[in-house]
mmCIF file of C-alpha atoms and ligand atoms in Angstrom:
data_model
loop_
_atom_site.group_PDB
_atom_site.id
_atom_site.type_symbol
_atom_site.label_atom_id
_atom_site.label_comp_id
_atom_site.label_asym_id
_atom_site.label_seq_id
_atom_site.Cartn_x
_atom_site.Cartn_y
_atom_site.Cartn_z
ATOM 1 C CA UNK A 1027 0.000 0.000 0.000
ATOM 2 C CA UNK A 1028 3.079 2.076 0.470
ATOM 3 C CA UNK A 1029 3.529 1.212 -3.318
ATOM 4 C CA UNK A 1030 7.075 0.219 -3.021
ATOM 5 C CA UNK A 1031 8.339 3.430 -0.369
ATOM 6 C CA UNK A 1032 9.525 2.965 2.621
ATOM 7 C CA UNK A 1033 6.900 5.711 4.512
ATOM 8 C CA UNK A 1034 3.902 7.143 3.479
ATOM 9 C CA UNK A 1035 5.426 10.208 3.768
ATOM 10 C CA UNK A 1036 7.856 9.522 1.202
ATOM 11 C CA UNK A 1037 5.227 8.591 -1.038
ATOM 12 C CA UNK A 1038 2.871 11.774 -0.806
ATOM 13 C CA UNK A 1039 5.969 13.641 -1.555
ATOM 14 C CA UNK A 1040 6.230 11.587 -4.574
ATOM 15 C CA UNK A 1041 2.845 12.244 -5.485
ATOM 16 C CA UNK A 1042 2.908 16.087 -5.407
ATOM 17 C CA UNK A 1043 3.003 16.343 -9.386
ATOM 18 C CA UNK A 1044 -0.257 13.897 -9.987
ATOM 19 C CA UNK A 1045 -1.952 15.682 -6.628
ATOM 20 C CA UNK A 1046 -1.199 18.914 -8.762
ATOM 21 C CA UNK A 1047 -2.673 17.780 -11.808
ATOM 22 C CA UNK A 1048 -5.672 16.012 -10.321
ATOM 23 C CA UNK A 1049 -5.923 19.346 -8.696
ATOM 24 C CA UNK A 1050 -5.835 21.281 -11.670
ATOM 25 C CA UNK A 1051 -7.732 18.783 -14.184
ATOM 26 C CA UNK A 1052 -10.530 20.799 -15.779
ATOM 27 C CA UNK A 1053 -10.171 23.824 -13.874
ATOM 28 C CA UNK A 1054 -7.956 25.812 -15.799
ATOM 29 C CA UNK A 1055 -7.723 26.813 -19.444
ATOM 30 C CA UNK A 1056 -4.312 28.192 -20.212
ATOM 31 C CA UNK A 1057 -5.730 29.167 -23.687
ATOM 32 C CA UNK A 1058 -8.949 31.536 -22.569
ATOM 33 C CA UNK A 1059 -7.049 32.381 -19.757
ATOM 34 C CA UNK A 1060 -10.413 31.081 -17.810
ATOM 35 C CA UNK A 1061 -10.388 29.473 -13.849
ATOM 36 C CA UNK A 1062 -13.331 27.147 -13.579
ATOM 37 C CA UNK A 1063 -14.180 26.115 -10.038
ATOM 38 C CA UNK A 1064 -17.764 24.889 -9.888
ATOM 39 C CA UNK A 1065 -18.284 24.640 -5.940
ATOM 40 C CA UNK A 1066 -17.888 28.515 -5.943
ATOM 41 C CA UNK A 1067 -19.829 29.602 -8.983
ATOM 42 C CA UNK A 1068 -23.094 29.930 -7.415
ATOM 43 C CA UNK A 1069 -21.417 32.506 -4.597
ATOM 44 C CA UNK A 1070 -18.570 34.291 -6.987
ATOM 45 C CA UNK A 1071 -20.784 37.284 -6.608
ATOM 46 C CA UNK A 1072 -20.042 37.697 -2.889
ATOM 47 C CA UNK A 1073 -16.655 37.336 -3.439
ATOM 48 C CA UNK A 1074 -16.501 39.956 -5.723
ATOM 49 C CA UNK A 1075 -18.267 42.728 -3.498
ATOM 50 C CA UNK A 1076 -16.467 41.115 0.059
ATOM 51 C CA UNK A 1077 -14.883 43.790 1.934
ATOM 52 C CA UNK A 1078 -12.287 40.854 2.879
ATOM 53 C CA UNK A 1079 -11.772 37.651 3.092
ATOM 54 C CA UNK A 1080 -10.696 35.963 6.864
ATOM 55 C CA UNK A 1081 -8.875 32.905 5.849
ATOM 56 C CA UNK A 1082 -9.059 30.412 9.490
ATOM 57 C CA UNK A 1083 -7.157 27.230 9.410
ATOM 58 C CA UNK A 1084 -4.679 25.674 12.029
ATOM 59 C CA UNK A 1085 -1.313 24.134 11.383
ATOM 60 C CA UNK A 1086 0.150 23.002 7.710
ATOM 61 C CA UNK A 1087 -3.185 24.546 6.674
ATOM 62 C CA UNK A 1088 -2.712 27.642 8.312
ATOM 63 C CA UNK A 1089 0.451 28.018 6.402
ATOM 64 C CA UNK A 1090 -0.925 27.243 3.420
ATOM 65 C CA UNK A 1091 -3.453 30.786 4.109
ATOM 66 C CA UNK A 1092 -0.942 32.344 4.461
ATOM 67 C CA UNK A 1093 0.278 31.836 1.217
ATOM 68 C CA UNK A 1094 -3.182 32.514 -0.144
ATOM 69 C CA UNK A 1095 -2.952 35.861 1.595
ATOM 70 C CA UNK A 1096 -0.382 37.184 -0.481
ATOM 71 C CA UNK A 1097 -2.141 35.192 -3.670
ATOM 72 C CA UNK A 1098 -5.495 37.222 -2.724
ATOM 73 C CA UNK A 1099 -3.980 40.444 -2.078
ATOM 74 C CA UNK A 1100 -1.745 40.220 -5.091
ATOM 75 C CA UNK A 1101 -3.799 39.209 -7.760
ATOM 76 C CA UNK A 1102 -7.272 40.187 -6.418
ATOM 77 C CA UNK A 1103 -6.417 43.072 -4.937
ATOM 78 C CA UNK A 1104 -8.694 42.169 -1.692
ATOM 79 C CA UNK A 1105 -7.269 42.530 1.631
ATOM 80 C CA UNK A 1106 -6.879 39.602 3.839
ATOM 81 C CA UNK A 1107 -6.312 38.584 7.216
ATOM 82 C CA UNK A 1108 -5.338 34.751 8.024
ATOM 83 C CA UNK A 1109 -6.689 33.492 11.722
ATOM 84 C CA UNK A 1110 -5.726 30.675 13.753
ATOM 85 C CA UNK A 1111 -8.549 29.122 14.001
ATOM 86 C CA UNK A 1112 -8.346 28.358 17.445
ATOM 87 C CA UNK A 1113 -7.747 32.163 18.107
ATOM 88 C CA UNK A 1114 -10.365 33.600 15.983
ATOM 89 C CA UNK A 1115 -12.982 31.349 17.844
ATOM 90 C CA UNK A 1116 -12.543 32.905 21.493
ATOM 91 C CA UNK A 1117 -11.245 36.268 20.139
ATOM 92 C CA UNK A 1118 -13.913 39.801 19.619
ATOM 93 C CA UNK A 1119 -15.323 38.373 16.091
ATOM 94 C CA UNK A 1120 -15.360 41.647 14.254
ATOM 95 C CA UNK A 1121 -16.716 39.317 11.174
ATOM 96 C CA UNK A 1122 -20.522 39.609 9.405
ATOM 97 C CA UNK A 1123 -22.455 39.920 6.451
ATOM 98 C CA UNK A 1124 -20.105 41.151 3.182
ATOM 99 C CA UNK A 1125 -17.351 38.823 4.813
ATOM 100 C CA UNK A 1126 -15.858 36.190 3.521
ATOM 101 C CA UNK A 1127 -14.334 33.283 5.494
ATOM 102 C CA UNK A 1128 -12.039 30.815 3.694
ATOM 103 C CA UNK A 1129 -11.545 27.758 5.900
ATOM 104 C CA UNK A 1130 -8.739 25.405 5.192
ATOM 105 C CA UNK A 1131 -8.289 21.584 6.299
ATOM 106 C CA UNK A 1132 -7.287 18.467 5.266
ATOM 107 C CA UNK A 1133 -9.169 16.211 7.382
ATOM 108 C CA UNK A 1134 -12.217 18.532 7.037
ATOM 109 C CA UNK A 1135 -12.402 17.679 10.843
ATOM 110 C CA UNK A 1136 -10.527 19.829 13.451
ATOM 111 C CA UNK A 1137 -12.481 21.191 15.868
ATOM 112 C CA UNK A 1138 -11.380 24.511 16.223
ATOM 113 C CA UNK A 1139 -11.598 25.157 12.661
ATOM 114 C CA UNK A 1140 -15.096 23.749 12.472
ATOM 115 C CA UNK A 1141 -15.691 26.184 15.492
ATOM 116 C CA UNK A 1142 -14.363 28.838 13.637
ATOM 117 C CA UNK A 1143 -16.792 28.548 10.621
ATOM 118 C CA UNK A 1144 -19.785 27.882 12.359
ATOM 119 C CA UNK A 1145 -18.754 31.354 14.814
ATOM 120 C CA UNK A 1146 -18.577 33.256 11.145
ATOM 121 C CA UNK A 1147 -21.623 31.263 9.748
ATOM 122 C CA UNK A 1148 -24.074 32.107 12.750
ATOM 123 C CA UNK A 1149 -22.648 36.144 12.436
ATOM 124 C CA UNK A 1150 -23.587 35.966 8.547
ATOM 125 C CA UNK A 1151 -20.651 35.835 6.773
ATOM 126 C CA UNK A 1152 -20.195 33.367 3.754
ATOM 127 C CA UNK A 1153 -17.656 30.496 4.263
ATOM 128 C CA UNK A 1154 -15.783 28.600 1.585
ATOM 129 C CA UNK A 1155 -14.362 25.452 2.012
ATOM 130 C CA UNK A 1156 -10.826 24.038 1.157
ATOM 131 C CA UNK A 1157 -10.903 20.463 1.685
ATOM 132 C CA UNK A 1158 -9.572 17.864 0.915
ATOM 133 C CA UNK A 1159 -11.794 14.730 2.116
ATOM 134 C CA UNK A 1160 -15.009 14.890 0.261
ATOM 135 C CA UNK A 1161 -18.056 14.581 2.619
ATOM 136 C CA UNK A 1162 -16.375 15.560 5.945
ATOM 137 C CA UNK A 1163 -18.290 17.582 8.241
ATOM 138 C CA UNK A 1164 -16.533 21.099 7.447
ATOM 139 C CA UNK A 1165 -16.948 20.203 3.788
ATOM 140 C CA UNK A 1166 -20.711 19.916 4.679
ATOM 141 C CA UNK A 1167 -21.172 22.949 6.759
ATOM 142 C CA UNK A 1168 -19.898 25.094 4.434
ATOM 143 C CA UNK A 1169 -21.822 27.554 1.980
ATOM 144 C CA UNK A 1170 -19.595 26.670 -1.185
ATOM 145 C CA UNK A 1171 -16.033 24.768 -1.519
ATOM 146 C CA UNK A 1172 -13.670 23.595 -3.631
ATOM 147 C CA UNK A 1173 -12.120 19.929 -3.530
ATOM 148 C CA UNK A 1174 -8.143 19.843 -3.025
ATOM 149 C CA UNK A 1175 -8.486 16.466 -4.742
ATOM 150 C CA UNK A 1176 -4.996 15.395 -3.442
ATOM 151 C CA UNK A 1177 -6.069 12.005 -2.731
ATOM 152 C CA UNK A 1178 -5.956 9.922 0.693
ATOM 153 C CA UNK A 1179 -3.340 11.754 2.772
ATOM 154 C CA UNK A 1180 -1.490 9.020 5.110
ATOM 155 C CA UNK A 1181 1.159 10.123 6.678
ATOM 156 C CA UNK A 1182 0.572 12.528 9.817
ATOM 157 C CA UNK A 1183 2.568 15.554 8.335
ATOM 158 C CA UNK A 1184 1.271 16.905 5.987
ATOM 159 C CA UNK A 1185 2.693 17.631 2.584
ATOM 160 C CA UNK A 1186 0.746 16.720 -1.123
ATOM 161 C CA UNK A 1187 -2.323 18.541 0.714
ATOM 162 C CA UNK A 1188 0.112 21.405 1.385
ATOM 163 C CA UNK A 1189 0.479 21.785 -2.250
ATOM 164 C CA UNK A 1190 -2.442 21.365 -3.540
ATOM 165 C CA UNK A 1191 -4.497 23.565 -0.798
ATOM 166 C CA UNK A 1192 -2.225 26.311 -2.457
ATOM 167 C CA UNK A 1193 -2.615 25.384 -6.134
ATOM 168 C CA UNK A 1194 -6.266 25.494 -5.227
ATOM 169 C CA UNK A 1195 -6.246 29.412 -3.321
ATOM 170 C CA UNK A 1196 -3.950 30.364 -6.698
ATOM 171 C CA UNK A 1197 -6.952 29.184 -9.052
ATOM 172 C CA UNK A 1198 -9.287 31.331 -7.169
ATOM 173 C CA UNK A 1199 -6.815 34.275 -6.161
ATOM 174 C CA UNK A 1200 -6.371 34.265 -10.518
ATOM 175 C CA UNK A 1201 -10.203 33.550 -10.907
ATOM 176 C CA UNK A 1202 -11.236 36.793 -8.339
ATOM 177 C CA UNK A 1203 -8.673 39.013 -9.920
ATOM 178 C CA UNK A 1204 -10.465 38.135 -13.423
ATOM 179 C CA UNK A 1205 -13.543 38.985 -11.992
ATOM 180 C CA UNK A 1206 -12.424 42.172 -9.876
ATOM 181 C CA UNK A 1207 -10.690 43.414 -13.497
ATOM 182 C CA UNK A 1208 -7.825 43.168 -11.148
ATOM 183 C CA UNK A 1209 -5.635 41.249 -13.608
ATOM 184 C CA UNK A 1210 -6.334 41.160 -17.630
ATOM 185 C CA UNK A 1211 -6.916 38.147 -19.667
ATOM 186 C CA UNK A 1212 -3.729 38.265 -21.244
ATOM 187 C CA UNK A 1213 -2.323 38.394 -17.522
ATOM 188 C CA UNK A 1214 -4.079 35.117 -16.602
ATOM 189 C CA UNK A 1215 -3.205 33.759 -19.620
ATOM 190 C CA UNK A 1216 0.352 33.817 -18.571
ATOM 191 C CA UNK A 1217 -0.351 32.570 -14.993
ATOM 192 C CA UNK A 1218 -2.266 29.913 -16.050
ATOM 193 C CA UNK A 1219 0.453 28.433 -18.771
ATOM 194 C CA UNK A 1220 2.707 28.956 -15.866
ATOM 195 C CA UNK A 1221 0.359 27.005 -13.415
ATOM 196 C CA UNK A 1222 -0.036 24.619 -15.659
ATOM 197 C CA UNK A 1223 3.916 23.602 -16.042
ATOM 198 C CA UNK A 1224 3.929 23.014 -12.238
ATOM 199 C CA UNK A 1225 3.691 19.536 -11.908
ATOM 200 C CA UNK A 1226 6.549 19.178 -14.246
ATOM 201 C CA UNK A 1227 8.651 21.180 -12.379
ATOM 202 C CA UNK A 1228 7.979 19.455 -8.953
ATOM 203 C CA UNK A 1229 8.916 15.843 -10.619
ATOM 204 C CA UNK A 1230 11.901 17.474 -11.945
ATOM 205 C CA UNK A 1231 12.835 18.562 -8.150
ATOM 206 C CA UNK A 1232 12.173 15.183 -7.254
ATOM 207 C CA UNK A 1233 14.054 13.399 -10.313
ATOM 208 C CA UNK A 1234 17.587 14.503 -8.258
ATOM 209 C CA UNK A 1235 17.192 14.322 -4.787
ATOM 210 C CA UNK A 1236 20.865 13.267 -3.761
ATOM 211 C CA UNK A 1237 22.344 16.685 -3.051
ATOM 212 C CA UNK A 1238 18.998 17.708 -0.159
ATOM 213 C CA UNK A 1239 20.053 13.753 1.184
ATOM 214 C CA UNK A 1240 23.995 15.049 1.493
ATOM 215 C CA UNK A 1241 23.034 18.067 2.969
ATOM 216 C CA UNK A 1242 20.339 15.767 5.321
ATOM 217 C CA UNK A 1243 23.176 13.900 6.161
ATOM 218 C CA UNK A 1244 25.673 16.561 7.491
ATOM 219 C CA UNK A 1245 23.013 18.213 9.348
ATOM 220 C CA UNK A 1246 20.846 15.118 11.419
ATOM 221 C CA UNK A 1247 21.984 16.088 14.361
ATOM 222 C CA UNK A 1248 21.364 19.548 14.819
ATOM 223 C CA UNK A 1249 20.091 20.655 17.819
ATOM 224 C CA UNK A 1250 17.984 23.634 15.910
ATOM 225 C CA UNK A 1251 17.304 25.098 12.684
ATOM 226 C CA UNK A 1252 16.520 28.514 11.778
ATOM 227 C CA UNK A 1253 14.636 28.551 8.301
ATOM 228 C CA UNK A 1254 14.208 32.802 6.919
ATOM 229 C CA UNK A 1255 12.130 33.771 3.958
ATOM 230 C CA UNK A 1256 10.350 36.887 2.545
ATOM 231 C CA UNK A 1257 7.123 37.873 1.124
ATOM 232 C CA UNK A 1258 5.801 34.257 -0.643
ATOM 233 C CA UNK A 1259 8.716 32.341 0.691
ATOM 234 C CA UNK A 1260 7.913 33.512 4.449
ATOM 235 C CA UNK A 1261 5.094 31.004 5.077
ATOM 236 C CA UNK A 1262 6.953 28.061 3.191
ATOM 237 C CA UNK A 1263 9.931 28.995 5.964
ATOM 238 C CA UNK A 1264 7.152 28.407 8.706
ATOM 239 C CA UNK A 1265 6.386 25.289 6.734
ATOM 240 C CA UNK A 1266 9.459 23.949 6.519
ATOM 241 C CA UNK A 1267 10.102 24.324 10.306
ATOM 242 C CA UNK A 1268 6.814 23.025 11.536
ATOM 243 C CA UNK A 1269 7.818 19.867 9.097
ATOM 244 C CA UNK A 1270 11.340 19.473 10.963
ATOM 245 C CA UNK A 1271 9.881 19.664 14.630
ATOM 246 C CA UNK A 1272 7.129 16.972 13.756
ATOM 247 C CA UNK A 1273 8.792 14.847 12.071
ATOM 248 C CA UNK A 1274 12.634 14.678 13.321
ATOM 249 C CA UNK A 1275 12.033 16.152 16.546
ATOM 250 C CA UNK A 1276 14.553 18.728 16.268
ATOM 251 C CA UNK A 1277 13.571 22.370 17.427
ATOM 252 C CA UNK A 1278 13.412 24.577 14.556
ATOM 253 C CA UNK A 1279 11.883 28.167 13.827
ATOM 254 C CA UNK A 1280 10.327 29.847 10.463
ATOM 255 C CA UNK A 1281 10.556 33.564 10.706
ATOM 256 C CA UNK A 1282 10.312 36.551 7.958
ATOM 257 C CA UNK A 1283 13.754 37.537 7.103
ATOM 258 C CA UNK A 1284 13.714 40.497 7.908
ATOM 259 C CA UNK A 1285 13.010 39.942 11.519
ATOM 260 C CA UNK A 1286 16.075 38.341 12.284
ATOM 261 C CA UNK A 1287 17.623 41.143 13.572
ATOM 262 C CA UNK A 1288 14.883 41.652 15.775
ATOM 263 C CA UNK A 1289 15.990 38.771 17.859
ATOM 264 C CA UNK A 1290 16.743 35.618 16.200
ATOM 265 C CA UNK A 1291 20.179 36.956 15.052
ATOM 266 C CA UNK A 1292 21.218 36.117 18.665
ATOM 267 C CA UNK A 1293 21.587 32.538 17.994
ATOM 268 C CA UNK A 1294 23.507 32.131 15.083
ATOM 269 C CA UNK A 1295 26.713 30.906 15.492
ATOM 270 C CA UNK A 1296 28.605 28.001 13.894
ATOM 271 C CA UNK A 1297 26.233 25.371 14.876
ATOM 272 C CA UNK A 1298 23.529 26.837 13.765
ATOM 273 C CA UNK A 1299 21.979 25.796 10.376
ATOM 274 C CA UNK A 1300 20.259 28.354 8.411
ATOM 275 C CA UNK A 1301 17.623 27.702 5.824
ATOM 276 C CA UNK A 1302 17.876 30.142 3.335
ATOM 277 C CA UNK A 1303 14.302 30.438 0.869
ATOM 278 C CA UNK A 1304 15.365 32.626 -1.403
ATOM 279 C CA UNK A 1305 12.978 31.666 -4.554
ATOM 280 C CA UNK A 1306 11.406 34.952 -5.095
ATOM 281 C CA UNK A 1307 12.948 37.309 -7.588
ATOM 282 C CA UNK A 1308 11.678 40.238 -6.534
ATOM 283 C CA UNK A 1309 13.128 39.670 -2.853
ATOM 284 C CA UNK A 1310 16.280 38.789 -3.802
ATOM 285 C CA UNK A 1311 18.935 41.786 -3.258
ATOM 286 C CA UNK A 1312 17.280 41.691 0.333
ATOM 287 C CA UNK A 1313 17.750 38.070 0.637
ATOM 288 C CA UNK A 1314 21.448 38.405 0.120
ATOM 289 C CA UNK A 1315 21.776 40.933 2.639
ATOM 290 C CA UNK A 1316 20.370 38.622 4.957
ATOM 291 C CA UNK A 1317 22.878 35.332 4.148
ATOM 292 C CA UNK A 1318 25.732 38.166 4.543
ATOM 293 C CA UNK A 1319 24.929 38.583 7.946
ATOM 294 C CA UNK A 1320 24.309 34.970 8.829
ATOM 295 C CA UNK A 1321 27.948 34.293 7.139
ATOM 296 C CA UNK A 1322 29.137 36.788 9.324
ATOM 297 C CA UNK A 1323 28.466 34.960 12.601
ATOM 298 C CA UNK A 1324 29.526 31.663 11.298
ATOM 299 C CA UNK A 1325 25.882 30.166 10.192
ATOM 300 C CA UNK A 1326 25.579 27.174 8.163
ATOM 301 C CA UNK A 1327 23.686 28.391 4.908
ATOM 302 C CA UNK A 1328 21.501 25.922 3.493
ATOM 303 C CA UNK A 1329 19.855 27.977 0.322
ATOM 304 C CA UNK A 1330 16.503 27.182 -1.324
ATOM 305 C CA UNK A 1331 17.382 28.830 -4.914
ATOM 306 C CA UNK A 1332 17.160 29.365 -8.764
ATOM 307 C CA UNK A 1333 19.468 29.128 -11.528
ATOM 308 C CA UNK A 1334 18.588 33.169 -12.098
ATOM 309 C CA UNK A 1335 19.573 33.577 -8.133
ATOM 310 C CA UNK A 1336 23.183 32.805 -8.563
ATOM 311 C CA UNK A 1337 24.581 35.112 -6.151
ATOM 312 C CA UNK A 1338 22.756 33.243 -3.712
ATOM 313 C CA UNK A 1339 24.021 29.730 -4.533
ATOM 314 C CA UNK A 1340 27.629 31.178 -4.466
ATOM 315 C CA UNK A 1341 27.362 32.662 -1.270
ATOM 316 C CA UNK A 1342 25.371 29.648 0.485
ATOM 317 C CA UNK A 1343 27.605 26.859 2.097
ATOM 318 C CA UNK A 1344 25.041 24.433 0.289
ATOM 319 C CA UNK A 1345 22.274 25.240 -1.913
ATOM 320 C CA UNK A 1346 19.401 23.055 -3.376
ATOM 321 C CA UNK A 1347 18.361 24.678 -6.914
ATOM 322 C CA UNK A 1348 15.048 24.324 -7.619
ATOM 323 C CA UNK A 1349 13.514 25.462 -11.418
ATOM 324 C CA UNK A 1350 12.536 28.579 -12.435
ATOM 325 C CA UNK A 1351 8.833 30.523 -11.929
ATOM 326 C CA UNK A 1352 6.907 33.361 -11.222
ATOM 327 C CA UNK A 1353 7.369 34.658 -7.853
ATOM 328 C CA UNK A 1354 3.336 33.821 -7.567
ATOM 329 C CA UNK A 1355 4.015 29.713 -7.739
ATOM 330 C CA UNK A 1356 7.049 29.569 -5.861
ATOM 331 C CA UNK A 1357 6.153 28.276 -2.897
ATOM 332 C CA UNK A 1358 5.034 25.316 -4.643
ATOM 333 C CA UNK A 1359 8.325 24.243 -5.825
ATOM 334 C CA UNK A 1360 10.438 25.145 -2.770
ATOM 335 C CA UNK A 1361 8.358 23.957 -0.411
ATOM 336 C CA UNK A 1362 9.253 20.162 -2.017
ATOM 337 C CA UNK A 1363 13.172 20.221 -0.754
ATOM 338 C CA UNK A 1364 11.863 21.036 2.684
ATOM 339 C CA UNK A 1365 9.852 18.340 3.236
ATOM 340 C CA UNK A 1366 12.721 15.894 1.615
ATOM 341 C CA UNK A 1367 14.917 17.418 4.016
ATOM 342 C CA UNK A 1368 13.052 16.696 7.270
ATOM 343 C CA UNK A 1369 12.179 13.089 6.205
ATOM 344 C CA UNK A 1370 15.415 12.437 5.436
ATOM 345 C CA UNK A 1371 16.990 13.647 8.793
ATOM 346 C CA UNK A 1372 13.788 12.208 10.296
ATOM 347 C CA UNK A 1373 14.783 8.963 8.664
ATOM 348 C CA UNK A 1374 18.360 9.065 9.863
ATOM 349 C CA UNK A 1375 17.360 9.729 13.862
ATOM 350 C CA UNK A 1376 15.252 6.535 13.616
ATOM 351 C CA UNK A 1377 12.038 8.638 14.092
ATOM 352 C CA UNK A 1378 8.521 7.437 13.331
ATOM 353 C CA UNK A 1379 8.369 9.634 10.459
ATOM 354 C CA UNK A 1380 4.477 8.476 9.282
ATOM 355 C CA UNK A 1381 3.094 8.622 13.297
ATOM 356 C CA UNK A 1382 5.121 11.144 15.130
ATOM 357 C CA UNK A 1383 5.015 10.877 18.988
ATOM 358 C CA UNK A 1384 2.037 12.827 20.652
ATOM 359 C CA UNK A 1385 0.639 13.285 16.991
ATOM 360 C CA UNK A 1386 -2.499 12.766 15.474
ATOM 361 C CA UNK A 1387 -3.587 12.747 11.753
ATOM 362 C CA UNK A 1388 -7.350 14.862 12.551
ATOM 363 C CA UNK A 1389 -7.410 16.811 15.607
ATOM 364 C CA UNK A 1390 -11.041 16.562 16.555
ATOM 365 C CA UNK A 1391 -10.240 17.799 20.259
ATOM 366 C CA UNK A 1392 -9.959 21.713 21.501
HETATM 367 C C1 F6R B 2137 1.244 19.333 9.960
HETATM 368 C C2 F6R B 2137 -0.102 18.829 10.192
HETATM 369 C C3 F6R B 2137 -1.024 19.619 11.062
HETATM 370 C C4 F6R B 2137 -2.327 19.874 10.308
HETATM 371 C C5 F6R B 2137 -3.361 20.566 11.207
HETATM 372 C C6 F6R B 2137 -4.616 20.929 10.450
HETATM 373 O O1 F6R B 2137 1.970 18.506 9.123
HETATM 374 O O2 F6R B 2137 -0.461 17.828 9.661
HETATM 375 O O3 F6R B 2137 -0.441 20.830 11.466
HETATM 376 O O4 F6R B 2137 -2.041 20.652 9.178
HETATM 377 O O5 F6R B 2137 -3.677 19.729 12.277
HETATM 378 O O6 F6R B 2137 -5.256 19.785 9.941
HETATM 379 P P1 F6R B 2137 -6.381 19.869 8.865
HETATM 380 O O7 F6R B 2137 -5.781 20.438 7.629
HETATM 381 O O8 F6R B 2137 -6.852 18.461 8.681
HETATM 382 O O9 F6R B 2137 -7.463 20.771 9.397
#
């Protein structure tokens, strides 16, 4: 059942480019330039007049929001806000009618996300669905949704739904920004070719996966990783810790680059290794700055990069290149090394990389 890997885990990574084309399948048109998403058709009104959109998950899915924060804002021009769900639940909910709440989940089960949605629900806001098993009870309870279609997820960290939660806010960040005359036809015809080339490019990232086993291999036993990334690469640095803590066991952080020198900086020193995301163009100048002053204090640089970012991959001590896209997708494709990286050092501690200790795969308790 495994179908010849040695963890499930292994395997969902392996299935990240059919989870993105199942995803995609019939939803996109790189010709028109057209986003079809039936579940949200009958509602795409509301989201066009929403004053905002409240986007309430917990955990990998929470990161995943995040990432749709920046799609939304972006390409639909619509301001966002991601939650906790467990925070917006017991917090003042400032939320009502001409709202929109997004929830995101896997399972379709945890409780405090289903809290969330049913707090937003009774105040009269609309809530869309992101879900990935059909039929559960937040895929039920909500006004409109669209299926990740990722297929049975396994293993209890979370990775092919990862990917394809995000393809699926990208379809309807491009879809809104048609609609809000926020990005032209011509624009989403570009997006969507790109979009469309993903899957290709995340079995390409998986064709060579000795050098992120090498660097794996050096690095197993670190007592703590600090993983830094800007703008779309920020959340995938949050992802990419939460993945090495649940998996390996080894304390790691995610933080926005920039913050570093707001605190984190006073850890670095030689045994500390330093995940560099440094995928987006348009962040890149800045992200050099930043590996500078890591090299500085003696940091191990492990860089997330493009060909096109070759100052980055000549300053990092390692780097793992990943292809080229638009600064909109990239979390997709770097996000893939990360999770190869913690199963790998997961592997080589002897953890219980597809049931992690004190882990469950739905969290159906507050
Ligand atoms: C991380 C992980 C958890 C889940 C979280 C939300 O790898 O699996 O953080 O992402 O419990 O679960 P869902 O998406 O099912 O609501």
């Amino acid at each position: 059942e495994k179908g010849g890997y040695d963890h499930f885990m292994l395997k969902e990574i392996f299935e990240q480019p059919k989870a993105i084309s199942d995803c995609l399948r019939g939803r996109i048109d790189p010709d028109k330039g057209t986003v079809t998403l039936g579940g949200i058709d009958s509602i795409m009104d509301k989201l066009v007049n929403a004053n905002r959109i409240i986007i309430a998950a917990c955990g990998t899915s929470w990161h995943s929001g995040l990432v749709g924060e920046y799609l939304f804002e972006y390409l639909a021009k619509v301001p966002v806000e991601v939650e906790y769900a467990s925070e917006f639940r017991y917090k003042e909910q400032l939320i009502g009618e001409g709202d929109v709440m997004i929830v995101i989940s896997q399972s379709g089960e945890t409780a405090d996300t289903l809290a969330a949605l049913r707090a937003a629900k009774e105040r009269g806001a609309l809530v869309i669905g992101v879900v990935n098993v059909v039929g559960s009870t937040i895929a039920r309870e909500t006004d409109a949704g669209v299926y990740i279609h990722a297929g049975p997820e396994i293993g209890v960290a979370s990775t092919k739904a990862f990917t394809a939660q995000v393809t699926v806010l990208t379809m309807m960040a491009i879809k809104l920004g048609l609609s809000k005359n926020a990005i032209t036809i011509k624009e989403a015809k570009k997006l969507i070719s790109e979009l469309a080339k993903i899957p290709q490019k995340i079995e390409e990232i998986l064709q060579n996966t000795s050098e992120i086993e090498r660097i794996s291999n050096l690095f197993s036993y670190a007592p703590n990783f600090l993983y830094l990334g800007r703008s779309y690469s920020f959340p995938v640095a949050l992802e990419g810790a939460l993945k090495l803590k649940e998996i390996s066991y080894i304390h790691a952080e995610g933080y926005p680059a920039a913050e570093m020198k707001h605190g984190p900086i006073a850890l670095i020193d030689e045994m500390m290794p330093v995940v560099v995301i440094a995928a987006t163009h348009h962040t890149n100048d800045k992200m050099i700055s930043n590996i500078e002053e890591v090299r500085a204090r003696k940091g191990r640089i492990i860089a997330i990069t493009t060909p096109k970012n070759d100052e980055v991959g000549d300053l990092a001590e390692f780097s793992s290149i990943i292809p080229e896209t638009m600064d909109v997708f990239s979390p997709l494709l770097s996000v893939i090394p990360l999770q190869l990286l913690s199963y790998y050092i997961a592997v080589n501690r002897g953890c219980n990389v597809d049931q992690p200790r004190n882990l469950a795969k739905s969290v159906t308790v507050e």
